Short mmCIF file of C-alpha atoms in Angstrom, two decimals:
data_model
loop_
_atom_site.label_atom_id
_atom_site.label_comp_id
_atom_site.label_asym_id
_atom_site.label_seq_id
_atom_site.Cartn_x
_atom_site.Cartn_y
_atom_site.Cartn_z
CA MET A 1 -18.41 -22.08 -32.59
CA THR A 2 -20.31 -21.29 -35.45
CA MET A 3 -19.46 -20.63 -39.33
CA ALA A 4 -20.10 -17.37 -39.28
CA THR A 5 -17.97 -16.95 -35.98
CA LEU A 6 -14.82 -19.17 -37.99
CA SER A 7 -14.94 -17.50 -40.72
CA SER A 8 -14.71 -13.80 -39.17
CA ALA A 9 -11.22 -15.37 -37.16
CA PHE A 10 -10.23 -16.31 -40.65
CA LEU A 11 -10.84 -13.28 -42.00
CA PHE A 12 -8.74 -11.74 -39.22
CA ILE A 13 -6.18 -13.81 -39.24
CA PHE A 14 -5.36 -12.93 -42.55
CA SER A 15 -5.61 -9.60 -42.19
CA CYS A 16 -3.32 -9.61 -39.70
CA PHE A 17 -0.74 -11.90 -41.80
CA LEU A 18 -1.28 -9.39 -44.74
CA ALA A 19 -0.62 -6.28 -42.64
CA CYS A 20 2.23 -6.82 -39.47
CA PRO A 21 5.30 -7.05 -39.88
CA ILE A 22 7.74 -9.23 -41.67
CA SER A 23 10.85 -9.31 -39.63
CA VAL A 24 13.80 -12.08 -40.22
CA SER A 25 14.96 -12.82 -36.11
CA GLY A 26 18.69 -14.29 -34.56
CA PRO A 27 19.89 -17.52 -35.84
CA ALA A 28 20.36 -20.22 -32.87
CA THR A 29 23.31 -20.74 -34.43
CA PHE A 30 26.13 -18.68 -36.63
CA LEU A 31 26.33 -20.19 -39.75
CA GLU A 32 22.38 -20.40 -40.29
CA ASP A 33 22.87 -16.48 -40.87
CA PHE A 34 26.55 -16.41 -41.11
CA ARG A 35 29.08 -17.03 -43.72
CA ILE A 36 32.92 -17.00 -43.53
CA THR A 37 34.31 -14.67 -46.35
CA TRP A 38 38.22 -14.43 -45.14
CA SER A 39 40.15 -17.18 -44.03
CA ASP A 40 37.38 -19.69 -42.46
CA SER A 41 40.53 -21.85 -40.60
CA HIS A 42 41.08 -18.51 -38.24
CA ILE A 43 37.00 -17.78 -37.64
CA LYS A 44 36.54 -21.29 -35.25
CA GLN A 45 33.04 -22.80 -34.23
CA ILE A 46 32.56 -23.02 -30.22
CA ASP A 47 29.21 -24.71 -28.08
CA GLY A 48 27.71 -26.41 -31.24
CA GLY A 49 27.73 -22.67 -33.45
CA ARG A 50 25.60 -20.66 -31.12
CA ALA A 51 29.71 -18.86 -30.62
CA ILE A 52 33.02 -18.67 -32.44
CA GLN A 53 36.20 -17.70 -31.91
CA LEU A 54 37.33 -15.12 -34.24
CA ILE A 55 41.80 -15.58 -35.08
CA LEU A 56 44.86 -13.25 -35.82
CA ASP A 57 48.17 -14.31 -36.36
CA GLN A 58 51.38 -13.21 -38.35
CA ASN A 59 49.52 -15.35 -41.37
CA SER A 60 46.40 -13.18 -41.83
CA GLY A 61 43.37 -12.04 -39.84
CA CYS A 62 39.82 -12.99 -40.88
CA GLY A 63 36.12 -11.95 -41.21
CA PHE A 64 32.43 -13.21 -42.01
CA ALA A 65 29.32 -11.92 -43.22
CA SER A 66 25.42 -12.55 -43.33
CA LYS A 67 24.05 -14.40 -46.28
CA ARG A 68 21.16 -11.80 -46.32
CA ARG A 69 21.17 -8.37 -46.74
CA TYR A 70 18.51 -6.06 -44.34
CA LEU A 71 16.61 -2.68 -44.71
CA PHE A 72 15.49 -1.37 -41.51
CA GLY A 73 15.96 -2.73 -37.79
CA ARG A 74 18.41 -3.61 -35.01
CA VAL A 75 21.65 -5.61 -35.81
CA SER A 76 23.17 -6.93 -32.10
CA MET A 77 26.84 -9.32 -31.38
CA LYS A 78 27.86 -9.24 -28.07
CA ILE A 79 31.73 -9.37 -28.22
CA LYS A 80 34.81 -10.61 -26.16
CA LEU A 81 37.65 -8.67 -28.03
CA ILE A 82 40.96 -9.14 -27.23
CA PRO A 83 42.84 -9.22 -23.40
CA GLY A 84 46.21 -8.01 -22.86
CA ASP A 85 48.29 -6.11 -25.01
CA SER A 86 45.68 -5.78 -27.92
CA ALA A 87 47.71 -2.27 -30.54
CA GLY A 88 47.71 -2.54 -33.34
CA THR A 89 44.28 -4.76 -34.31
CA VAL A 90 41.01 -4.10 -35.14
CA THR A 91 37.43 -5.99 -34.63
CA ALA A 92 35.19 -4.48 -36.29
CA PHE A 93 31.05 -4.73 -36.79
CA TYR A 94 29.47 -2.99 -39.24
CA MET A 95 26.37 -3.12 -41.81
CA ASN A 96 27.86 -2.29 -45.15
CA SER A 97 25.89 -2.18 -48.62
CA ASP A 98 28.18 -3.61 -50.93
CA THR A 99 27.69 -0.94 -53.02
CA ASP A 100 30.90 0.76 -55.21
CA THR A 101 29.66 4.52 -55.67
CA VAL A 102 27.26 4.93 -54.21
CA ARG A 103 27.88 3.41 -49.94
CA ASP A 104 26.13 3.38 -46.79
CA GLU A 105 27.91 2.02 -43.80
CA LEU A 106 27.72 2.27 -40.24
CA ASP A 107 30.50 1.10 -38.31
CA PHE A 108 31.42 -0.60 -34.96
CA GLU A 109 35.49 -1.24 -34.68
CA PHE A 110 37.46 -1.49 -31.67
CA LEU A 111 40.65 -0.39 -31.41
CA GLY A 112 43.35 -2.05 -29.64
CA ASN A 113 45.47 -0.90 -27.19
CA ARG A 114 48.44 -1.28 -24.80
CA THR A 115 47.99 -3.62 -21.46
CA GLY A 116 46.25 -0.73 -18.94
CA GLN A 117 45.11 1.39 -21.53
CA PRO A 118 41.66 2.11 -22.07
CA TYR A 119 39.61 0.06 -25.22
CA THR A 120 38.40 2.60 -28.48
CA VAL A 121 35.30 2.64 -30.07
CA GLN A 122 35.06 4.50 -33.46
CA THR A 123 32.43 4.83 -34.68
CA ASN A 124 31.44 6.31 -38.54
CA ILE A 125 28.76 6.77 -40.49
CA TYR A 126 28.34 6.59 -44.79
CA ALA A 127 24.88 7.80 -46.05
CA HIS A 128 25.36 7.78 -50.12
CA GLY A 129 28.28 7.80 -50.18
CA LYS A 130 29.67 9.71 -47.90
CA GLY A 131 31.70 9.24 -43.90
CA ASP A 132 34.43 10.43 -42.54
CA LYS A 133 31.83 11.60 -39.83
CA GLU A 134 34.41 8.70 -37.17
CA GLN A 135 33.84 9.74 -33.11
CA ARG A 136 35.93 7.68 -30.44
CA VAL A 137 34.21 7.30 -26.99
CA ASN A 138 37.25 5.21 -24.47
CA LEU A 139 35.36 2.49 -23.41
CA TRP A 140 34.98 2.54 -19.28
CA PHE A 141 34.77 -1.04 -18.51
CA ASP A 142 37.58 -4.27 -19.67
CA PRO A 143 35.67 -5.68 -22.94
CA ALA A 144 38.24 -8.50 -22.39
CA ALA A 145 37.10 -9.50 -19.64
CA ASP A 146 33.43 -10.83 -20.47
CA PHE A 147 30.56 -9.93 -23.16
CA HIS A 148 29.07 -7.27 -23.47
CA THR A 149 26.03 -6.24 -26.06
CA TYR A 150 27.14 -4.00 -29.06
CA THR A 151 23.83 -2.87 -31.34
CA ILE A 152 22.75 -0.82 -34.55
CA ILE A 153 19.19 0.10 -35.31
CA TRP A 154 18.29 1.67 -37.78
CA ASN A 155 14.69 3.08 -38.71
CA HIS A 156 13.63 6.15 -40.28
CA HIS A 157 13.79 8.19 -37.73
CA HIS A 158 17.44 7.81 -36.68
CA ILE A 159 20.53 5.57 -36.19
CA VAL A 160 21.81 4.17 -32.10
CA PHE A 161 24.64 2.61 -31.79
CA TYR A 162 24.36 1.02 -28.05
CA VAL A 163 26.88 -0.54 -25.51
CA ASP A 164 25.37 -2.51 -23.74
CA GLU A 165 22.12 -0.23 -22.81
CA VAL A 166 24.28 3.02 -23.28
CA PRO A 167 23.33 4.94 -26.96
CA ILE A 168 26.90 6.67 -27.76
CA ARG A 169 26.15 7.84 -30.40
CA VAL A 170 22.95 9.48 -32.18
CA TYR A 171 22.33 9.60 -36.18
CA LYS A 172 19.30 11.49 -36.89
CA ASN A 173 17.18 12.14 -40.48
CA ASN A 174 17.10 14.77 -41.03
CA GLU A 175 16.51 14.45 -45.40
CA ALA A 176 14.21 18.01 -44.85
CA LYS A 177 17.87 19.50 -43.99
CA ASN A 178 19.20 18.03 -47.22
CA ILE A 179 21.59 15.62 -44.95
CA PRO A 180 21.79 12.53 -46.54
CA TYR A 181 20.25 9.50 -44.52
CA PRO A 182 20.54 5.59 -45.78
CA LYS A 183 17.51 4.60 -46.15
CA PHE A 184 17.19 3.39 -49.93
CA GLN A 185 20.10 0.48 -49.91
CA PRO A 186 19.77 -2.33 -47.92
CA MET A 187 22.89 -3.55 -45.83
CA GLY A 188 24.28 -7.17 -44.54
CA VAL A 189 26.25 -7.56 -41.60
CA TYR A 190 30.11 -7.70 -41.15
CA SER A 191 32.60 -8.29 -38.54
CA THR A 192 36.64 -8.93 -39.29
CA LEU A 193 39.44 -8.88 -37.43
CA TRP A 194 42.44 -7.66 -38.49
CA GLU A 195 46.00 -5.46 -38.53
CA ALA A 196 45.46 -2.02 -38.52
CA ASP A 197 48.78 -0.67 -36.99
CA ASP A 198 49.17 2.02 -39.28
CA TRP A 199 46.45 3.57 -37.63
CA ALA A 200 44.84 1.87 -34.94
CA THR A 201 46.60 2.73 -31.79
CA ARG A 202 47.48 6.41 -31.21
CA GLY A 203 47.60 7.07 -35.19
CA GLY A 204 49.88 4.28 -35.97
CA LEU A 205 52.56 5.35 -32.61
CA GLU A 206 52.19 2.02 -31.62
CA LYS A 207 52.15 -0.98 -33.64
CA ILE A 208 51.50 -4.53 -33.15
CA ASP A 209 53.26 -7.21 -31.27
CA TRP A 210 53.34 -10.49 -32.73
CA SER A 211 54.88 -12.43 -29.61
CA LYS A 212 51.63 -12.02 -28.00
CA ALA A 213 49.72 -13.40 -30.83
CA PRO A 214 47.22 -15.02 -31.23
CA PHE A 215 44.93 -12.43 -30.81
CA LEU A 216 42.08 -14.00 -29.71
CA ALA A 217 38.33 -12.43 -29.76
CA TYR A 218 34.73 -14.53 -28.81
CA TYR A 219 30.91 -13.52 -30.43
CA LYS A 220 28.03 -15.17 -29.39
CA ASP A 221 24.16 -14.36 -29.64
CA PHE A 222 23.81 -13.30 -33.32
CA ASP A 223 20.61 -10.91 -33.80
CA ILE A 224 18.57 -9.82 -36.14
CA GLU A 225 15.57 -8.30 -36.98
CA GLY A 226 14.94 -6.97 -40.00
CA CYS A 227 13.42 -6.80 -43.45
CA PRO A 228 15.38 -9.46 -45.40
CA VAL A 229 15.77 -8.43 -49.45
CA PRO A 230 14.85 -9.91 -50.61
CA GLY A 231 11.33 -9.91 -49.51
CA PRO A 232 8.20 -8.56 -48.81
CA ALA A 233 7.83 -5.65 -51.29
CA ASN A 234 6.49 -3.51 -48.51
CA CYS A 235 8.06 -5.47 -45.11
CA ALA A 236 10.28 -2.27 -45.17
CA SER A 237 8.79 0.97 -45.35
CA ASN A 238 5.51 -0.98 -42.79
CA PRO A 239 4.40 1.82 -39.86
CA ARG A 240 3.99 -1.62 -37.74
CA ASN A 241 7.15 -3.00 -37.64
CA TRP A 242 8.61 -2.94 -34.07
CA TRP A 243 11.76 -0.56 -34.83
CA GLU A 244 10.19 1.58 -36.61
CA GLY A 245 7.70 2.25 -33.12
CA THR A 246 6.74 5.47 -30.70
CA ALA A 247 9.36 3.65 -28.43
CA TYR A 248 12.14 3.78 -31.15
CA GLN A 249 12.08 6.80 -32.34
CA ALA A 250 14.22 8.91 -30.37
CA LEU A 251 15.91 7.93 -26.88
CA ASN A 252 13.80 8.38 -23.72
CA ALA A 253 15.34 10.14 -21.52
CA MET A 254 17.02 7.31 -19.66
CA GLU A 255 19.19 6.98 -23.11
CA ALA A 256 19.62 10.65 -23.16
CA ARG A 257 21.39 11.29 -19.38
CA ARG A 258 23.22 8.03 -20.83
CA TYR A 259 24.67 9.54 -24.05
CA ARG A 260 25.44 12.73 -22.66
CA TRP A 261 27.34 10.85 -19.79
CA VAL A 262 29.43 9.10 -21.76
CA ARG A 263 30.36 12.04 -24.24
CA MET A 264 30.47 14.46 -21.13
CA ASN A 265 33.01 11.86 -19.52
CA HIS A 266 34.52 8.81 -22.46
CA MET A 267 34.35 11.06 -25.42
CA ILE A 268 38.36 11.52 -26.99
CA TYR A 269 37.03 12.93 -30.78
CA ASP A 270 34.42 14.29 -32.50
CA TYR A 271 34.73 15.40 -36.73
CA CYS A 272 31.61 17.39 -35.62
CA THR A 273 34.29 20.01 -33.47
CA ASP A 274 37.09 19.07 -36.03
CA LYS A 275 38.01 22.19 -37.51
CA SER A 276 41.14 21.82 -39.21
CA ARG A 277 38.84 19.14 -40.99
CA TYR A 278 36.18 21.36 -40.80
CA PRO A 279 36.08 24.64 -40.67
CA VAL A 280 32.73 24.87 -40.75
CA THR A 281 30.87 22.91 -38.06
CA PRO A 282 29.27 19.92 -40.58
CA PRO A 283 25.40 20.08 -40.43
CA GLU A 284 23.99 16.75 -39.31
CA CYS A 285 26.50 18.33 -36.22
CA MET A 286 23.74 20.45 -35.08
CA ALA A 287 20.87 18.42 -35.16
CA GLY A 288 21.34 16.94 -31.77
CA ILE A 289 20.03 13.87 -29.80
#
């Protein structure tokens, strides 16, 4: 190889280094990317830290958070929820800007139920401090029998909540119509397990049965791919980040069919159609997918 060829190769690699997207990928173990934020005695590491057990009993629930915050990307975890009688418990996996007044937040909340009744997953979105966008879907499988993957994709085009490969919620970027969209504040990744029997199951009618405690949930395969903050200043605006690619700017045909199937067969509450709360349909509800 000549000196000219070597020089050209070096320039190509260097230019790619400057232009190519920079992201952080999922850790091999829990403590590489997360820290315990609540009751370390109630979170146990398993398999050398590649999985964890969350514990809820009458003494405490528990929680953990990412060590860094991220602006756009994908976050996913495999979770096995509390088996049997889990009424009154909430297992949450969410992103939050951790800002008091103008909060951005993307929520998965898994609402326990009596034995034999379906688990409900509630999603919610806060954009520029405005939340109250709850939707609830009954899961079509037993999420306590095995691990399932729960994913949030967040880019400049939309936010999508996935259960395994099935999109259950889409929130489009409609800033052109003056609809708030989270894009300025980085968010951390959080999870908690706690008792919320004043509202979690049938609006608080079903109370937690402490004789079934401890309640146990399991997590593994923690995966974060996004732009860390603090980090490279141009990362979040880089259109070459994979999550900004054409394939992630809208649901594909198969995803759209799955999305409609979930909403027709398994959705049990949608704030968009709750006329007692919103006599006028919120504008984001007309955006489609």
